[in-house]
Amino acid sequence: MSVRKFSMNQGAYLGFILVGVALLEYIIGIIDIEKPVLVWLINTGIIIMFLWYAIHRYRDDINEGFLSYAQSLKIGVSIVVFASFIFGIWKVLLINFIMPDYPEIFIQSQEERMIEMEEMYPNLMDGFVDLDWEKIEEEAYKSFRPHTIMINEIISKAIGGFMISLIISFFTKRVDKNMIT
């Protein structure tokens, strides 16, 4: 099996797992606006465990027990990028169809947090409350367009997958010592 085919298959599995978890979070009432750290920890934990499993599986079952650092890194990043496409579609569906008031909730939450910061640290953000909130809201709504959501998901997950794969690859590489001369 080629690296690309393996990565696409595993990426699809990971993507659907992430969507399933996000759907459970939505049903339970955990949204990333209210508890961003919790959602990030859950998703990152799933990605770490899945990449560890997938890279080990490729090394042991498909590549005869050997895997270079670069191959391992390539597999990990590829899996996460393919998964991010599927998760990005979920995010577009969530924001535009399932929960169309998501942008308003997000913007209101951010405004509240900024006002709290102004109250807690008045000298830190001088004149911040006097900003043109309508212009800020207009710019924020642009980030909830479907293509922007997809691009953000792909880029953020690719960067995160790269960093996770850097670490996992260090532990999963296994070089055939007979091939080194």
mmCIF file of C-alpha atoms in Angstrom:
data_model
loop_
_atom_site.group_PDB
_atom_site.id
_atom_site.type_symbol
_atom_site.label_atom_id
_atom_site.label_comp_id
_atom_site.label_asym_id
_atom_site.label_seq_id
_atom_site.Cartn_x
_atom_site.Cartn_y
_atom_site.Cartn_z
ATOM 1 C CA MET A 1 0.000 0.000 0.000
ATOM 2 C CA SER A 2 1.372 3.415 -0.909
ATOM 3 C CA VAL A 3 1.984 6.109 1.663
ATOM 4 C CA ARG A 4 -0.594 8.340 -0.026
ATOM 5 C CA LYS A 5 -3.349 5.720 -0.001
ATOM 6 C CA PHE A 6 -2.601 4.770 3.603
ATOM 7 C CA SER A 7 -2.557 8.428 4.668
ATOM 8 C CA MET A 8 -5.823 9.174 2.888
ATOM 9 C CA ASN A 9 -7.562 6.184 4.476
ATOM 10 C CA GLN A 10 -6.256 6.940 7.940
ATOM 11 C CA GLY A 11 -6.986 10.658 7.466
ATOM 12 C CA ALA A 12 -10.585 9.822 6.599
ATOM 13 C CA TYR A 13 -10.883 7.697 9.746
ATOM 14 C CA LEU A 14 -9.372 10.445 11.887
ATOM 15 C CA GLY A 15 -11.571 13.084 10.250
ATOM 16 C CA PHE A 16 -14.730 11.112 10.938
ATOM 17 C CA ILE A 17 -13.624 10.435 14.518
ATOM 18 C CA LEU A 18 -13.058 14.183 15.057
ATOM 19 C CA VAL A 19 -16.452 14.958 13.511
ATOM 20 C CA GLY A 20 -18.094 12.326 15.725
ATOM 21 C CA VAL A 21 -16.504 13.813 18.828
ATOM 22 C CA ALA A 22 -17.482 17.336 17.722
ATOM 23 C CA LEU A 23 -21.045 16.142 17.182
ATOM 24 C CA LEU A 24 -21.082 14.652 20.688
ATOM 25 C CA GLU A 25 -19.693 17.913 22.069
ATOM 26 C CA TYR A 26 -22.452 19.808 20.255
ATOM 27 C CA ILE A 27 -25.161 17.463 21.562
ATOM 28 C CA ILE A 28 -23.808 17.684 25.117
ATOM 29 C CA GLY A 29 -23.563 21.454 24.823
ATOM 30 C CA ILE A 30 -19.823 21.922 24.818
ATOM 31 C CA ILE A 31 -18.964 24.472 22.152
ATOM 32 C CA ASP A 32 -15.511 25.792 21.447
ATOM 33 C CA ILE A 33 -16.574 29.374 22.159
ATOM 34 C CA GLU A 34 -17.357 28.673 25.799
ATOM 35 C CA LYS A 35 -14.709 26.038 26.546
ATOM 36 C CA PRO A 36 -11.975 26.396 23.928
ATOM 37 C CA VAL A 37 -9.244 24.769 26.015
ATOM 38 C CA LEU A 38 -11.353 21.684 26.734
ATOM 39 C CA VAL A 39 -12.265 21.231 23.065
ATOM 40 C CA TRP A 40 -8.623 21.755 22.037
ATOM 41 C CA LEU A 41 -7.386 19.223 24.601
ATOM 42 C CA ILE A 42 -9.905 16.602 23.477
ATOM 43 C CA ASN A 43 -9.119 17.072 19.779
ATOM 44 C CA THR A 44 -5.360 17.170 20.325
ATOM 45 C CA GLY A 45 -5.491 14.049 22.493
ATOM 46 C CA ILE A 46 -7.422 12.203 19.803
ATOM 47 C CA ILE A 47 -4.983 13.327 17.104
ATOM 48 C CA ILE A 48 -1.950 12.273 19.182
ATOM 49 C CA MET A 49 -3.349 8.816 19.956
ATOM 50 C CA PHE A 50 -4.513 8.259 16.393
ATOM 51 C CA LEU A 51 -1.211 9.335 14.832
ATOM 52 C CA TRP A 52 0.723 7.148 17.233
ATOM 53 C CA TYR A 53 -1.441 4.175 16.290
ATOM 54 C CA ALA A 54 -1.417 4.872 12.528
ATOM 55 C CA ILE A 55 2.339 5.445 12.256
ATOM 56 C CA HIS A 56 3.058 2.298 14.294
ATOM 57 C CA ARG A 57 0.641 0.358 12.109
ATOM 58 C CA TYR A 58 2.301 1.574 8.920
ATOM 59 C CA ARG A 59 5.764 0.796 10.236
ATOM 60 C CA ASP A 60 4.972 -2.669 11.568
ATOM 61 C CA ASP A 61 2.317 -3.981 9.167
ATOM 62 C CA ILE A 62 3.087 -2.321 5.849
ATOM 63 C CA ASN A 63 6.738 -1.243 5.896
ATOM 64 C CA GLU A 64 8.221 -4.464 7.340
ATOM 65 C CA GLY A 65 9.051 -2.936 10.725
ATOM 66 C CA PHE A 66 11.208 -0.075 9.465
ATOM 67 C CA LEU A 67 10.435 3.599 9.070
ATOM 68 C CA SER A 68 12.661 6.634 8.687
ATOM 69 C CA TYR A 69 12.083 9.889 10.524
ATOM 70 C CA ALA A 70 11.099 11.642 7.280
ATOM 71 C CA GLN A 71 8.632 8.915 6.275
ATOM 72 C CA SER A 72 7.044 9.000 9.701
ATOM 73 C CA LEU A 73 6.749 12.780 9.597
ATOM 74 C CA LYS A 74 5.268 12.657 6.094
ATOM 75 C CA ILE A 75 2.660 10.086 7.113
ATOM 76 C CA GLY A 76 1.648 12.002 10.234
ATOM 77 C CA VAL A 77 1.230 15.344 8.479
ATOM 78 C CA SER A 78 -0.593 13.753 5.535
ATOM 79 C CA ILE A 79 -3.076 12.019 7.815
ATOM 80 C CA VAL A 80 -3.862 15.228 9.672
ATOM 81 C CA VAL A 81 -4.223 17.264 6.468
ATOM 82 C CA PHE A 82 -6.690 14.750 5.001
ATOM 83 C CA ALA A 83 -8.583 14.693 8.304
ATOM 84 C CA SER A 84 -8.732 18.490 8.342
ATOM 85 C CA PHE A 85 -10.673 18.499 5.060
ATOM 86 C CA ILE A 86 -13.394 16.340 6.599
ATOM 87 C CA PHE A 87 -13.399 18.285 9.854
ATOM 88 C CA GLY A 88 -13.485 21.562 7.897
ATOM 89 C CA ILE A 89 -16.648 20.419 6.119
ATOM 90 C CA TRP A 90 -18.198 19.679 9.520
ATOM 91 C CA LYS A 91 -17.205 23.123 10.778
ATOM 92 C CA VAL A 92 -18.763 24.798 7.704
ATOM 93 C CA LEU A 93 -21.980 22.817 8.201
ATOM 94 C CA LEU A 94 -22.032 23.654 11.915
ATOM 95 C CA ILE A 95 -21.512 27.378 11.484
ATOM 96 C CA ASN A 96 -23.640 27.933 8.397
ATOM 97 C CA PHE A 97 -26.510 25.469 8.796
ATOM 98 C CA ILE A 98 -26.695 23.684 12.158
ATOM 99 C CA MET A 99 -25.883 26.653 14.377
ATOM 100 C CA PRO A 100 -26.281 29.806 12.237
ATOM 101 C CA ASP A 101 -26.074 32.061 15.307
ATOM 102 C CA TYR A 102 -22.504 30.830 15.979
ATOM 103 C CA PRO A 103 -20.864 34.039 14.643
ATOM 104 C CA GLU A 104 -23.059 36.240 16.852
ATOM 105 C CA ILE A 105 -22.326 34.103 19.920
ATOM 106 C CA PHE A 106 -18.608 34.172 19.134
ATOM 107 C CA ILE A 107 -18.468 37.947 18.638
ATOM 108 C CA GLN A 108 -20.530 38.609 21.767
ATOM 109 C CA SER A 109 -18.274 36.286 23.763
ATOM 110 C CA GLN A 110 -15.164 38.074 22.510
ATOM 111 C CA GLU A 111 -16.627 41.481 23.343
ATOM 112 C CA GLU A 112 -17.443 40.331 26.867
ATOM 113 C CA ARG A 113 -13.942 38.952 27.367
ATOM 114 C CA MET A 114 -12.362 42.174 26.122
ATOM 115 C CA ILE A 115 -14.507 44.299 28.427
ATOM 116 C CA GLU A 116 -13.593 42.021 31.351
ATOM 117 C CA MET A 117 -9.921 42.444 30.482
ATOM 118 C CA GLU A 118 -10.395 46.236 30.382
ATOM 119 C CA GLU A 119 -11.982 46.134 33.842
ATOM 120 C CA MET A 120 -9.314 43.839 35.297
ATOM 121 C CA TYR A 121 -6.354 45.674 33.767
ATOM 122 C CA PRO A 122 -7.482 49.240 33.032
ATOM 123 C CA ASN A 123 -4.074 50.567 31.972
ATOM 124 C CA LEU A 124 -3.286 47.602 29.760
ATOM 125 C CA MET A 125 -5.835 48.375 27.080
ATOM 126 C CA ASP A 126 -6.311 52.150 27.216
ATOM 127 C CA GLY A 127 -9.192 53.303 25.046
ATOM 128 C CA PHE A 128 -10.012 49.800 23.889
ATOM 129 C CA VAL A 129 -13.678 50.019 24.827
ATOM 130 C CA ASP A 130 -13.997 53.121 22.638
ATOM 131 C CA LEU A 131 -13.121 51.180 19.467
ATOM 132 C CA ASP A 132 -15.542 50.959 16.557
ATOM 133 C CA TRP A 133 -17.276 47.674 17.453
ATOM 134 C CA GLU A 134 -19.308 47.660 14.242
ATOM 135 C CA LYS A 135 -16.160 47.620 12.134
ATOM 136 C CA ILE A 136 -14.667 44.889 14.322
ATOM 137 C CA GLU A 137 -17.854 42.813 13.996
ATOM 138 C CA GLU A 138 -17.881 43.274 10.228
ATOM 139 C CA GLU A 139 -14.320 41.980 9.994
ATOM 140 C CA ALA A 140 -15.096 39.093 12.351
ATOM 141 C CA TYR A 141 -18.021 37.956 10.211
ATOM 142 C CA LYS A 142 -15.634 37.598 7.277
ATOM 143 C CA SER A 143 -13.786 34.868 9.151
ATOM 144 C CA PHE A 144 -16.951 32.739 9.177
ATOM 145 C CA ARG A 145 -17.208 32.397 5.405
ATOM 146 C CA PRO A 146 -17.019 28.755 4.242
ATOM 147 C CA HIS A 147 -13.739 29.091 2.340
ATOM 148 C CA THR A 148 -12.138 30.952 5.252
ATOM 149 C CA ILE A 149 -13.255 28.265 7.682
ATOM 150 C CA MET A 150 -11.808 25.505 5.473
ATOM 151 C CA ILE A 151 -8.507 27.325 4.980
ATOM 152 C CA ASN A 152 -8.192 28.018 8.717
ATOM 153 C CA GLU A 153 -8.933 24.388 9.606
ATOM 154 C CA ILE A 154 -6.458 23.012 7.091
ATOM 155 C CA ILE A 155 -3.658 25.394 8.044
ATOM 156 C CA SER A 156 -4.138 25.115 11.812
ATOM 157 C CA LYS A 157 -4.425 21.336 11.790
ATOM 158 C CA ALA A 158 -1.472 20.992 9.375
ATOM 159 C CA ILE A 159 0.734 23.058 11.685
ATOM 160 C CA GLY A 160 -0.472 21.175 14.756
ATOM 161 C CA GLY A 161 -0.106 17.830 12.978
ATOM 162 C CA PHE A 162 3.417 18.765 11.934
ATOM 163 C CA MET A 163 4.439 19.578 15.512
ATOM 164 C CA ILE A 164 2.825 16.417 16.883
ATOM 165 C CA SER A 165 4.376 14.321 14.101
ATOM 166 C CA LEU A 166 7.811 15.772 14.832
ATOM 167 C CA ILE A 167 7.627 14.337 18.327
ATOM 168 C CA ILE A 168 5.935 11.054 17.430
ATOM 169 C CA SER A 169 8.369 10.442 14.567
ATOM 170 C CA PHE A 170 11.277 10.645 16.968
ATOM 171 C CA PHE A 171 9.875 7.654 18.876
ATOM 172 C CA THR A 172 8.501 5.627 15.966
ATOM 173 C CA LYS A 173 11.447 5.683 13.575
ATOM 174 C CA ARG A 174 13.265 2.425 13.137
ATOM 175 C CA VAL A 175 16.070 2.153 10.613
ATOM 176 C CA ASP A 176 17.291 -1.146 9.162
ATOM 177 C CA LYS A 177 20.921 -1.293 10.333
ATOM 178 C CA ASN A 178 21.758 -3.830 7.609
ATOM 179 C CA MET A 179 21.023 -1.269 4.906
ATOM 180 C CA ILE A 180 23.414 1.337 6.309
ATOM 181 C CA THR A 181 26.924 0.890 4.916
#
